[in-house]
Short mmCIF file of C-alpha atoms and ligand atoms in Angstrom, two decimals:
data_model
loop_
_atom_site.label_atom_id
_atom_site.label_comp_id
_atom_site.label_asym_id
_atom_site.label_seq_id
_atom_site.Cartn_x
_atom_site.Cartn_y
_atom_site.Cartn_z
CA UNK I 1 90.40 134.55 84.44
CA UNK I 2 88.08 133.43 87.28
CA UNK I 3 84.80 133.35 85.32
CA UNK I 4 86.21 131.61 82.48
CA UNK I 5 84.87 127.74 82.04
CA UNK I 6 85.72 125.52 79.20
CA UNK I 7 83.67 123.06 77.54
CA UNK I 8 84.82 120.09 79.50
CA UNK I 9 84.21 121.76 82.69
CA UNK I 10 80.81 122.15 81.56
CA UNK I 11 79.98 118.74 80.40
CA UNK I 12 81.66 117.74 83.88
CA UNK I 13 79.06 120.03 85.58
CA UNK I 14 76.16 119.00 83.56
CA UNK I 15 76.90 115.33 84.06
CA UNK I 16 77.49 115.92 87.75
CA UNK I 17 73.85 117.71 88.41
CA UNK I 18 72.11 115.00 86.09
CA UNK I 19 70.15 112.56 87.67
CA UNK I 20 71.83 108.90 88.33
CA UNK I 21 69.99 105.60 87.84
CA UNK I 22 69.61 106.03 91.45
CA UNK I 23 67.46 108.94 91.40
CA UNK I 24 63.58 109.24 91.77
CA UNK I 25 61.07 108.98 88.84
CA UNK I 26 58.35 111.56 89.05
CA UNK I 27 55.89 109.15 90.65
CA UNK I 28 57.78 108.64 93.57
CA UNK I 29 58.47 112.46 94.31
CA UNK I 30 54.75 112.58 94.14
CA UNK I 31 54.00 109.88 96.45
CA UNK I 32 57.17 111.76 98.89
CA UNK I 33 55.18 114.94 98.13
CA UNK I 34 51.55 113.84 99.23
CA UNK I 35 51.93 110.34 101.66
CA UNK I 36 53.09 109.79 104.76
CA UNK I 37 56.67 109.12 105.01
CA UNK I 38 56.14 105.80 107.46
CA UNK I 39 56.98 102.97 105.26
CA UNK I 40 60.28 101.73 103.85
CA UNK I 41 60.00 102.52 100.60
CA UNK I 42 59.21 105.99 101.64
CA UNK I 43 61.91 106.39 103.91
CA UNK I 44 64.65 104.90 101.52
CA UNK I 45 63.19 107.66 98.88
CA UNK I 46 63.37 110.50 101.35
CA UNK I 47 66.82 109.59 102.10
CA UNK I 48 67.74 109.64 98.75
CA UNK I 49 66.58 112.94 98.29
CA UNK I 50 68.27 114.23 101.38
CA UNK I 51 71.46 113.24 99.78
CA UNK I 52 71.23 113.89 96.10
CA UNK I 53 71.17 117.50 94.92
CA UNK I 54 69.00 116.52 91.40
CA UNK I 55 66.17 115.07 93.30
CA UNK I 56 65.94 117.71 95.97
CA UNK I 57 65.78 120.17 93.40
CA UNK I 58 63.25 118.26 91.50
CA UNK I 59 60.92 117.57 94.42
CA UNK I 60 61.39 121.74 95.36
CA UNK I 61 60.03 122.13 91.79
CA UNK I 62 57.01 119.84 92.03
CA UNK I 63 56.11 121.75 95.45
CA UNK I 64 56.11 124.94 93.80
CA UNK I 65 53.73 123.66 91.39
CA UNK I 66 51.64 121.51 93.19
CA UNK I 67 51.64 124.28 96.33
CA UNK I 68 52.28 127.32 94.56
CA UNK I 69 53.33 130.71 96.13
CA UNK I 70 53.25 133.40 93.93
CA UNK I 71 55.53 136.30 94.78
CA UNK I 72 54.03 139.99 94.96
CA UNK I 73 54.99 140.82 91.34
CA UNK I 74 53.38 137.90 89.91
CA UNK I 75 49.93 137.25 91.33
CA UNK I 76 48.51 139.96 88.86
CA UNK I 77 50.26 138.58 85.98
CA UNK I 78 48.78 134.83 87.23
CA UNK I 79 45.32 136.40 87.80
CA UNK I 80 45.48 138.15 84.21
CA UNK I 81 46.51 134.91 82.60
CA UNK I 82 44.09 132.69 84.41
CA UNK I 83 41.15 135.11 83.64
CA UNK I 84 42.30 135.01 79.90
CA UNK I 85 42.03 131.08 79.83
CA UNK I 86 38.94 131.44 81.47
CA UNK I 87 37.30 133.75 79.11
CA UNK I 88 38.40 131.63 76.54
CA UNK I 89 36.78 128.59 77.56
CA UNK I 90 33.84 130.52 77.71
CA UNK I 91 34.10 132.39 74.69
CA UNK I 92 34.75 129.42 72.66
CA UNK I 93 31.76 127.37 74.12
CA UNK I 94 29.38 130.32 72.88
CA UNK I 95 31.15 131.70 69.79
CA UNK I 96 32.57 129.20 67.57
CA UNK I 97 34.02 132.17 65.38
CA UNK I 98 36.57 133.01 67.52
CA UNK I 99 38.54 129.91 66.09
CA UNK I 100 39.57 132.31 63.34
CA UNK I 101 41.58 134.38 65.68
CA UNK I 102 43.34 131.39 67.16
CA UNK I 103 47.43 131.62 67.12
CA UNK I 104 48.30 128.37 66.79
CA UNK I 105 47.48 124.66 66.12
CA UNK I 106 47.45 123.80 69.98
CA UNK I 107 44.58 125.95 70.53
CA UNK I 108 42.59 124.94 67.79
CA UNK I 109 43.09 121.10 68.86
CA UNK I 110 42.11 122.04 72.24
CA UNK I 111 38.70 123.76 71.00
CA UNK I 112 37.77 121.36 68.55
CA UNK I 113 38.30 118.56 70.79
CA UNK I 114 36.95 119.99 73.95
CA UNK I 115 34.13 121.86 72.40
CA UNK I 116 32.77 120.93 69.22
CA UNK I 117 31.24 117.65 70.30
CA UNK I 118 29.01 119.90 72.78
CA UNK I 119 28.35 122.53 70.62
CA UNK I 120 27.03 120.28 68.10
CA UNK I 121 24.91 118.36 70.10
CA UNK I 122 23.25 121.19 71.40
CA UNK I 123 22.73 123.21 68.33
CA UNK I 124 21.20 122.42 64.96
CA UNK I 125 22.50 120.57 62.01
CA UNK I 126 23.25 123.84 59.96
CA UNK I 127 25.71 124.60 62.97
CA UNK I 128 27.17 121.28 62.49
CA UNK I 129 27.73 121.51 58.87
CA UNK I 130 29.67 125.22 59.66
CA UNK I 131 31.81 123.23 62.31
CA UNK I 132 32.83 120.98 59.50
CA UNK I 133 33.49 123.61 57.27
CA UNK I 134 35.73 125.36 59.78
CA UNK I 135 37.18 121.85 60.89
CA UNK I 136 38.21 121.19 57.06
CA UNK I 137 39.56 124.72 56.44
CA UNK I 138 41.91 124.31 59.59
CA UNK I 139 42.49 120.44 58.68
CA UNK I 140 43.79 121.79 55.38
CA UNK I 141 45.72 124.73 56.94
CA UNK I 142 47.24 122.52 59.32
CA UNK I 143 51.14 122.21 58.18
CA UNK I 144 51.75 118.71 57.49
CA UNK I 145 55.07 116.52 57.19
CA UNK I 146 55.78 115.36 53.68
CA UNK I 147 54.54 111.66 53.52
CA UNK I 148 55.34 108.42 51.84
CA UNK I 149 53.73 108.01 48.75
CA UNK I 150 50.81 105.60 48.86
CA UNK I 151 52.74 102.57 47.68
CA UNK I 152 51.88 98.92 48.52
CA UNK I 153 54.96 98.79 50.56
CA UNK I 154 53.71 101.89 52.72
CA UNK I 155 50.75 100.31 53.18
CA UNK I 156 52.21 97.08 54.62
CA UNK I 157 53.68 99.35 57.03
CA UNK I 158 50.54 100.42 58.14
CA UNK I 159 48.82 97.04 57.88
CA UNK I 160 51.53 95.13 60.05
CA UNK I 161 51.49 98.03 62.02
CA UNK I 162 55.16 98.13 61.70
CA UNK I 163 57.80 101.02 61.66
CA UNK I 164 61.18 100.20 60.53
CA UNK I 165 63.55 101.00 63.43
CA UNK I 166 67.12 102.52 61.86
CA UNK I 167 68.95 103.33 65.29
CA UNK I 168 70.87 103.13 67.67
CA UNK I 169 70.69 99.49 67.64
CA UNK I 170 73.15 96.85 68.99
CA UNK I 171 76.00 97.68 70.89
CA UNK I 172 77.62 101.14 70.44
CA UNK I 173 81.03 102.73 70.42
CA UNK I 174 79.45 106.33 71.15
CA UNK I 175 76.61 107.42 72.82
CA UNK I 176 73.96 107.91 70.37
CA UNK I 177 72.76 111.41 69.30
CA UNK I 178 69.41 110.79 67.68
CA UNK I 179 66.63 108.17 67.30
CA UNK I 180 65.81 107.42 63.80
CA UNK I 181 63.17 105.47 62.09
CA UNK I 182 61.67 105.10 58.93
CA UNK I 183 58.33 107.48 57.93
CA UNK I 184 55.03 105.64 58.38
CA UNK I 185 52.46 106.11 55.63
CA UNK I 186 49.20 107.93 57.45
CA UNK I 187 51.65 108.80 60.23
CA UNK I 188 51.36 112.60 61.15
CA UNK I 189 53.44 112.12 64.36
CA UNK I 190 55.42 109.61 66.39
CA UNK I 191 56.00 109.24 70.18
CA UNK I 192 59.12 108.26 71.20
CA UNK I 193 60.04 106.39 74.51
CA UNK I 194 63.18 105.44 76.03
CA UNK I 195 63.23 103.38 78.54
CA UNK I 196 65.66 101.01 81.21
CA UNK I 197 65.18 97.48 80.69
CA UNK I 198 62.92 97.15 83.46
CA UNK I 199 60.66 99.10 81.48
CA UNK I 200 61.00 102.49 83.80
CA UNK I 201 60.60 105.35 81.14
CA UNK I 202 63.73 107.67 81.07
CA UNK I 203 62.40 109.87 78.49
CA UNK I 204 59.51 110.30 76.31
CA UNK I 205 58.93 112.67 73.44
CA UNK I 206 56.98 113.77 70.28
CA UNK I 207 58.13 113.95 66.89
CA UNK I 208 56.75 114.98 63.65
CA UNK I 209 59.74 113.44 60.98
CA UNK I 210 61.35 110.27 61.68
CA UNK I 211 64.31 111.49 63.45
CA UNK I 212 64.60 113.02 67.00
CA UNK I 213 67.42 114.29 68.72
CA UNK I 214 67.95 113.03 72.53
CA UNK I 215 68.54 115.90 74.91
CA UNK I 216 71.96 116.28 76.66
CA UNK I 217 70.04 115.47 80.07
CA UNK I 218 69.03 112.35 78.69
CA UNK I 219 72.26 111.24 76.51
CA UNK I 220 74.07 111.69 80.29
CA UNK I 221 72.05 108.83 81.33
CA UNK I 222 72.98 106.28 78.33
CA UNK I 223 76.18 105.04 80.32
CA UNK I 224 78.54 101.80 78.85
CA UNK I 225 77.38 98.62 79.51
CA UNK I 226 73.57 99.72 80.58
CA UNK I 227 71.24 98.08 77.84
CA UNK I 228 68.28 100.53 77.05
CA UNK I 229 65.18 100.03 75.21
CA UNK I 230 63.31 102.27 72.82
CA UNK I 231 60.18 102.29 70.77
CA UNK I 232 58.42 104.45 68.37
CA UNK I 233 54.50 104.32 67.96
CA UNK I 234 53.10 106.35 65.16
CA UNK I 235 50.00 108.78 65.52
CA UNK I 236 47.36 109.35 62.51
CA UNK I 237 46.04 112.91 62.32
CA UNK I 238 43.48 112.08 64.52
CA UNK I 239 46.09 110.63 67.46
CA UNK I 240 44.87 106.93 67.09
CA UNK I 241 47.86 104.87 67.42
CA UNK I 242 48.54 103.16 63.93
CA UNK I 243 52.10 101.67 64.14
CA UNK I 244 54.86 100.62 66.55
CA UNK I 245 58.70 99.85 65.86
CA UNK I 246 58.57 97.27 68.77
CA UNK I 247 61.10 97.37 71.57
CA UNK I 248 64.34 98.20 70.34
CA UNK I 249 67.57 97.48 72.30
CA UNK I 250 71.18 99.14 72.35
CA UNK I 251 74.06 99.28 74.79
CA UNK I 252 77.41 101.58 74.99
CA UNK I 253 80.37 99.32 75.01
CA UNK I 254 82.10 99.03 78.06
CA UNK I 255 85.45 101.23 78.14
CA UNK I 256 88.50 98.89 77.58
CA UNK K 1 31.33 118.37 89.44
CA UNK K 2 33.05 120.72 91.80
CA UNK K 3 33.31 118.21 94.57
CA UNK K 4 35.06 115.40 92.58
CA UNK K 5 38.46 114.68 93.00
CA UNK K 6 40.47 115.86 89.74
CA UNK K 7 40.93 111.44 89.33
CA UNK K 8 37.12 111.08 89.65
CA UNK K 9 36.53 113.68 87.38
CA UNK K 10 38.77 111.86 84.64
CA UNK K 11 37.16 108.69 85.73
CA UNK K 12 33.89 110.51 84.45
CA UNK K 13 35.38 111.78 81.28
CA UNK K 14 36.30 108.36 80.30
CA UNK K 15 33.13 106.74 81.37
CA UNK K 16 31.17 108.67 78.48
CA UNK K 17 33.89 109.87 76.14
CA UNK K 18 32.87 113.04 74.29
CA UNK K 19 29.84 113.21 76.06
CA UNK K 20 28.56 116.71 77.59
CA UNK K 21 29.31 115.36 80.79
CA UNK K 22 32.91 114.33 79.73
CA UNK K 23 33.80 117.72 78.55
CA UNK K 24 31.80 119.08 81.82
CA UNK K 25 34.43 117.30 83.87
CA UNK K 26 37.48 117.96 81.75
CA UNK K 27 36.58 121.85 81.85
CA UNK K 28 36.49 121.75 85.51
CA UNK K 29 39.37 119.87 86.04
CA UNK K 30 41.52 122.16 83.87
CA UNK K 31 40.27 125.21 85.54
CA UNK K 32 41.52 124.16 88.74
CA UNK K 33 44.91 124.24 87.32
CA UNK K 34 44.62 127.78 85.15
CA UNK K 35 46.71 129.56 87.84
CA UNK K 36 49.43 126.74 88.84
CA UNK K 37 50.44 126.27 85.10
CA UNK K 38 49.88 130.16 84.31
CA UNK K 39 52.45 130.92 87.44
CA UNK K 40 54.75 128.31 85.87
CA UNK K 41 54.41 129.93 82.41
CA UNK K 42 54.77 133.19 83.65
CA UNK K 43 58.31 132.16 85.75
CA UNK K 44 59.94 130.83 82.81
CA UNK K 45 59.12 133.56 80.40
CA UNK K 46 58.75 136.61 82.64
CA UNK K 47 55.97 137.71 80.01
CA UNK K 48 52.33 137.62 80.30
CA UNK K 49 51.40 137.25 77.01
CA UNK K 50 53.79 134.53 76.31
CA UNK K 51 53.00 132.98 79.18
CA UNK K 52 49.34 132.99 78.33
CA UNK K 53 50.03 131.39 74.94
CA UNK K 54 52.33 128.61 76.70
CA UNK K 55 49.58 128.27 78.80
CA UNK K 56 47.20 127.39 76.26
CA UNK K 57 49.45 125.22 74.56
CA UNK K 58 50.32 123.14 77.60
CA UNK K 59 46.41 122.65 78.04
CA UNK K 60 45.87 121.39 74.63
CA UNK K 61 48.71 118.93 75.02
CA UNK K 62 47.47 117.67 78.11
CA UNK K 63 44.24 117.07 76.69
CA UNK K 64 45.53 115.57 73.82
CA UNK K 65 47.55 113.14 75.75
CA UNK K 66 45.24 112.38 78.54
CA UNK K 67 45.11 108.75 77.86
CA UNK K 68 48.55 108.53 78.93
CA UNK K 69 47.57 109.67 82.42
CA UNK K 70 47.51 106.22 84.14
CA UNK K 71 46.90 107.15 87.47
CA UNK K 72 50.42 105.76 88.57
CA UNK K 73 50.84 109.68 90.30
CA UNK K 74 48.46 112.31 91.18
CA UNK K 75 46.57 113.96 87.95
CA UNK K 76 48.83 117.27 89.39
CA UNK K 77 51.92 115.57 89.01
CA UNK K 78 51.40 114.46 85.68
CA UNK K 79 49.93 117.96 84.65
CA UNK K 80 53.32 119.37 86.07
CA UNK K 81 55.47 116.85 83.75
CA UNK K 82 53.22 118.14 80.69
CA UNK K 83 53.74 121.86 81.80
CA UNK K 84 57.60 121.28 82.41
CA UNK K 85 58.41 119.19 79.39
CA UNK K 86 56.27 121.35 77.08
CA UNK K 87 57.80 124.91 78.38
CA UNK K 88 61.20 123.58 78.32
CA UNK K 89 60.66 122.52 74.69
CA UNK K 90 59.21 125.62 73.61
CA UNK K 91 61.95 127.64 75.43
CA UNK K 92 64.38 125.77 73.47
CA UNK K 93 62.75 126.27 70.32
CA UNK K 94 62.78 129.87 71.14
CA UNK K 95 66.64 129.75 71.29
CA UNK K 96 66.30 130.78 75.00
CA UNK K 97 68.32 128.16 76.48
CA UNK K 98 70.98 128.85 78.48
CA UNK K 99 73.73 131.03 76.50
CA UNK K 100 74.89 133.23 79.36
CA UNK K 101 78.06 135.30 79.32
CA UNK K 102 80.09 133.99 76.60
CA UNK K 103 79.74 130.37 77.55
CA UNK K 104 77.33 129.62 74.53
CA UNK K 105 79.79 128.28 71.81
CA UNK K 106 81.35 126.26 74.15
CA UNK K 107 78.59 124.43 74.92
CA UNK K 108 77.80 123.70 71.72
CA UNK K 109 81.41 122.07 71.24
CA UNK K 110 80.51 120.20 74.41
CA UNK K 111 78.72 117.66 72.30
CA UNK K 112 81.44 117.42 69.99
CA UNK K 113 84.45 116.73 71.73
CA UNK K 114 83.34 114.31 74.65
CA UNK K 115 85.17 113.48 77.44
CA UNK K 116 85.92 109.61 77.48
CA UNK K 117 82.78 107.96 79.59
CA UNK K 118 85.08 106.64 82.69
CA UNK K 119 86.90 110.07 82.83
CA UNK K 120 83.71 111.84 82.56
CA UNK K 121 81.93 109.68 85.38
CA UNK K 122 85.24 109.87 87.98
CA UNK K 123 85.10 114.01 87.38
CA UNK K 124 81.38 114.25 87.99
CA UNK K 125 81.57 112.17 91.17
CA UNK K 126 84.03 114.68 92.76
CA UNK K 127 81.98 117.55 91.58
CA UNK K 128 79.07 116.15 92.95
CA UNK K 129 80.42 115.85 96.28
CA UNK K 130 81.67 119.37 96.30
CA UNK K 131 78.29 120.75 95.15
CA UNK K 132 76.79 118.86 98.27
CA UNK K 133 79.68 119.74 100.68
CA UNK K 134 81.03 123.16 99.70
CA UNK K 135 78.14 124.69 97.70
CA UNK K 136 75.06 126.71 99.85
CA UNK K 137 71.68 125.84 99.20
CA UNK K 138 70.92 129.00 96.40
CA UNK K 139 74.27 127.81 94.65
CA UNK K 140 72.94 124.13 94.33
CA UNK K 141 69.67 125.33 93.35
CA UNK K 142 71.35 127.62 90.69
CA UNK K 143 73.45 125.17 89.18
CA UNK K 144 71.34 122.50 88.81
CA UNK K 145 68.61 125.03 87.12
CA UNK K 146 70.94 126.16 85.02
CA UNK K 147 72.83 123.33 83.88
CA UNK K 148 70.39 120.21 84.72
CA UNK K 149 67.15 122.20 83.38
CA UNK K 150 68.83 124.62 81.13
CA UNK K 151 66.81 127.59 82.79
CA UNK K 152 68.03 131.02 81.80
CA UNK K 153 69.76 132.84 84.49
CA UNK K 154 66.44 135.29 84.04
CA UNK K 155 64.07 132.25 84.66
CA UNK K 156 66.13 131.26 87.78
CA UNK K 157 66.26 134.87 89.25
CA UNK K 158 62.27 134.73 89.18
CA UNK K 159 61.92 131.22 90.42
CA UNK K 160 64.02 131.22 93.47
CA UNK K 161 62.72 134.89 94.16
CA UNK K 162 66.13 136.41 93.89
CA UNK K 163 66.22 140.03 94.77
CA UNK K 164 70.31 140.96 94.89
CA UNK K 165 71.45 142.78 91.86
CA UNK K 166 72.38 140.50 89.35
CA UNK K 167 70.14 137.85 90.65
CA UNK K 168 71.11 133.88 89.48
CA UNK K 169 74.67 135.06 88.04
CA UNK K 170 76.10 136.07 91.02
CA UNK K 171 75.49 132.54 92.80
CA UNK K 172 76.32 130.74 89.43
CA UNK K 173 79.68 132.56 89.38
CA UNK K 174 80.55 131.55 93.13
CA UNK K 175 79.28 127.92 92.57
CA UNK K 176 81.56 127.76 89.55
CA UNK K 177 84.67 129.33 91.16
CA UNK K 178 84.28 126.48 93.88
CA UNK K 179 83.88 123.57 91.15
CA UNK K 180 86.64 124.56 88.55
CA UNK K 181 89.15 124.45 91.01
CA UNK K 182 88.25 120.87 91.73
CA UNK K 183 87.75 120.11 88.02
CA UNK K 184 91.00 121.13 86.93
CA UNK K 185 92.57 119.29 90.04
CA UNK K 186 91.09 116.26 88.78
CA UNK K 187 92.19 117.04 85.30
CA UNK K 188 95.89 117.50 85.88
CA UNK K 189 95.66 114.41 87.99
CA UNK K 190 94.29 112.44 84.95
CA UNK K 191 96.78 113.82 82.43
CA UNK K 192 99.46 112.82 84.64
CA UNK K 193 98.37 109.32 85.26
CA UNK K 194 98.11 108.90 81.55
CA UNK K 195 101.71 109.94 80.96
ZN1 ZN A 1 68.48 111.59 92.78
#
């Protein structure tokens, strides 16, 4: 049964390869990659990477992205994809009808956001009207989360830019599995930020509902006795920030 | 525009938001990264059509979140983080998470039956030492990419350019063989201590 591995062993291995509080944020890895290693902070960071499997692999992944070396079989696929991306950009600038063939909201958002104003500014009002119509159709077709009815209370949430935080809050006996808040009127999406007390970001995520699961790799960084902060901000369909939970805190109880 | 740095292009786009100049700047900026994002997405998926979709989504996401780029790192690093997060989330939602040779069900149970945090910390520390001392570089990479980043073994095989017959799986098996011995030893000591 050499290959068999039980759930607890997997848990332990996951914890062993997860980032520790000493691990470097991406900004530090970036400066290790691009700046000379001739100052104390740089040397300290380099020493950490040399001794830390997690960070050394983070650094090698970043290096792979920043200084890519496609293998023989990859070059053709990469060229094909890059050509398609370029072609899409050009096509969208000259032929807005292509939008109807787009497959997801992300593409439409990119198209709309990047190219609509340019197109509108360089053509006649008639085209602007067509674009408005297309935008309206897309907006209506966009899947929407159920919203709170427009009640005085809901309006209050928006006016006071306050989102009710539901948890995790205070002292906890167990690692939280989710972050929850109350849905805010007018919110189209939420951004969640989990931080250490010095505001170093541990995790950022976006959600469309009023709850988000904390990924295992982040949960493993919630350790007993260490206070963490979180904040949820709400965004409208146009992407502007319309509300915030303010900073919330929680801490996992120390083991007796 | 071609002579400007990434950061200068962003500054240009922010100086006159939504202007034609701003869109030119962003267009140039994103074009510089088409190949890099494409390669990342292709390695992750092994399928150029899916990788093209993913790349599109990455740039949409980058555009939507560009305001959050504060210049604390290079733009390329920021885009890397966007690419990675987006691809990881999408791969998870496609249920392509690392469910390999029968451990999937157990991995889900792991969330339910937690070890107590202190035991976990001690065992993880011991395992970390073995990872550093006893695993070779490829075993370390495969282990971290699989359990730390939740990449599938196929993805890891592509990422590391492994050419052996069973790819990353062979390295994962040998790494785990080295680690489970230590974990079981630790567990035996721990249960004796509790008695
Ligand atoms: Zn580290």
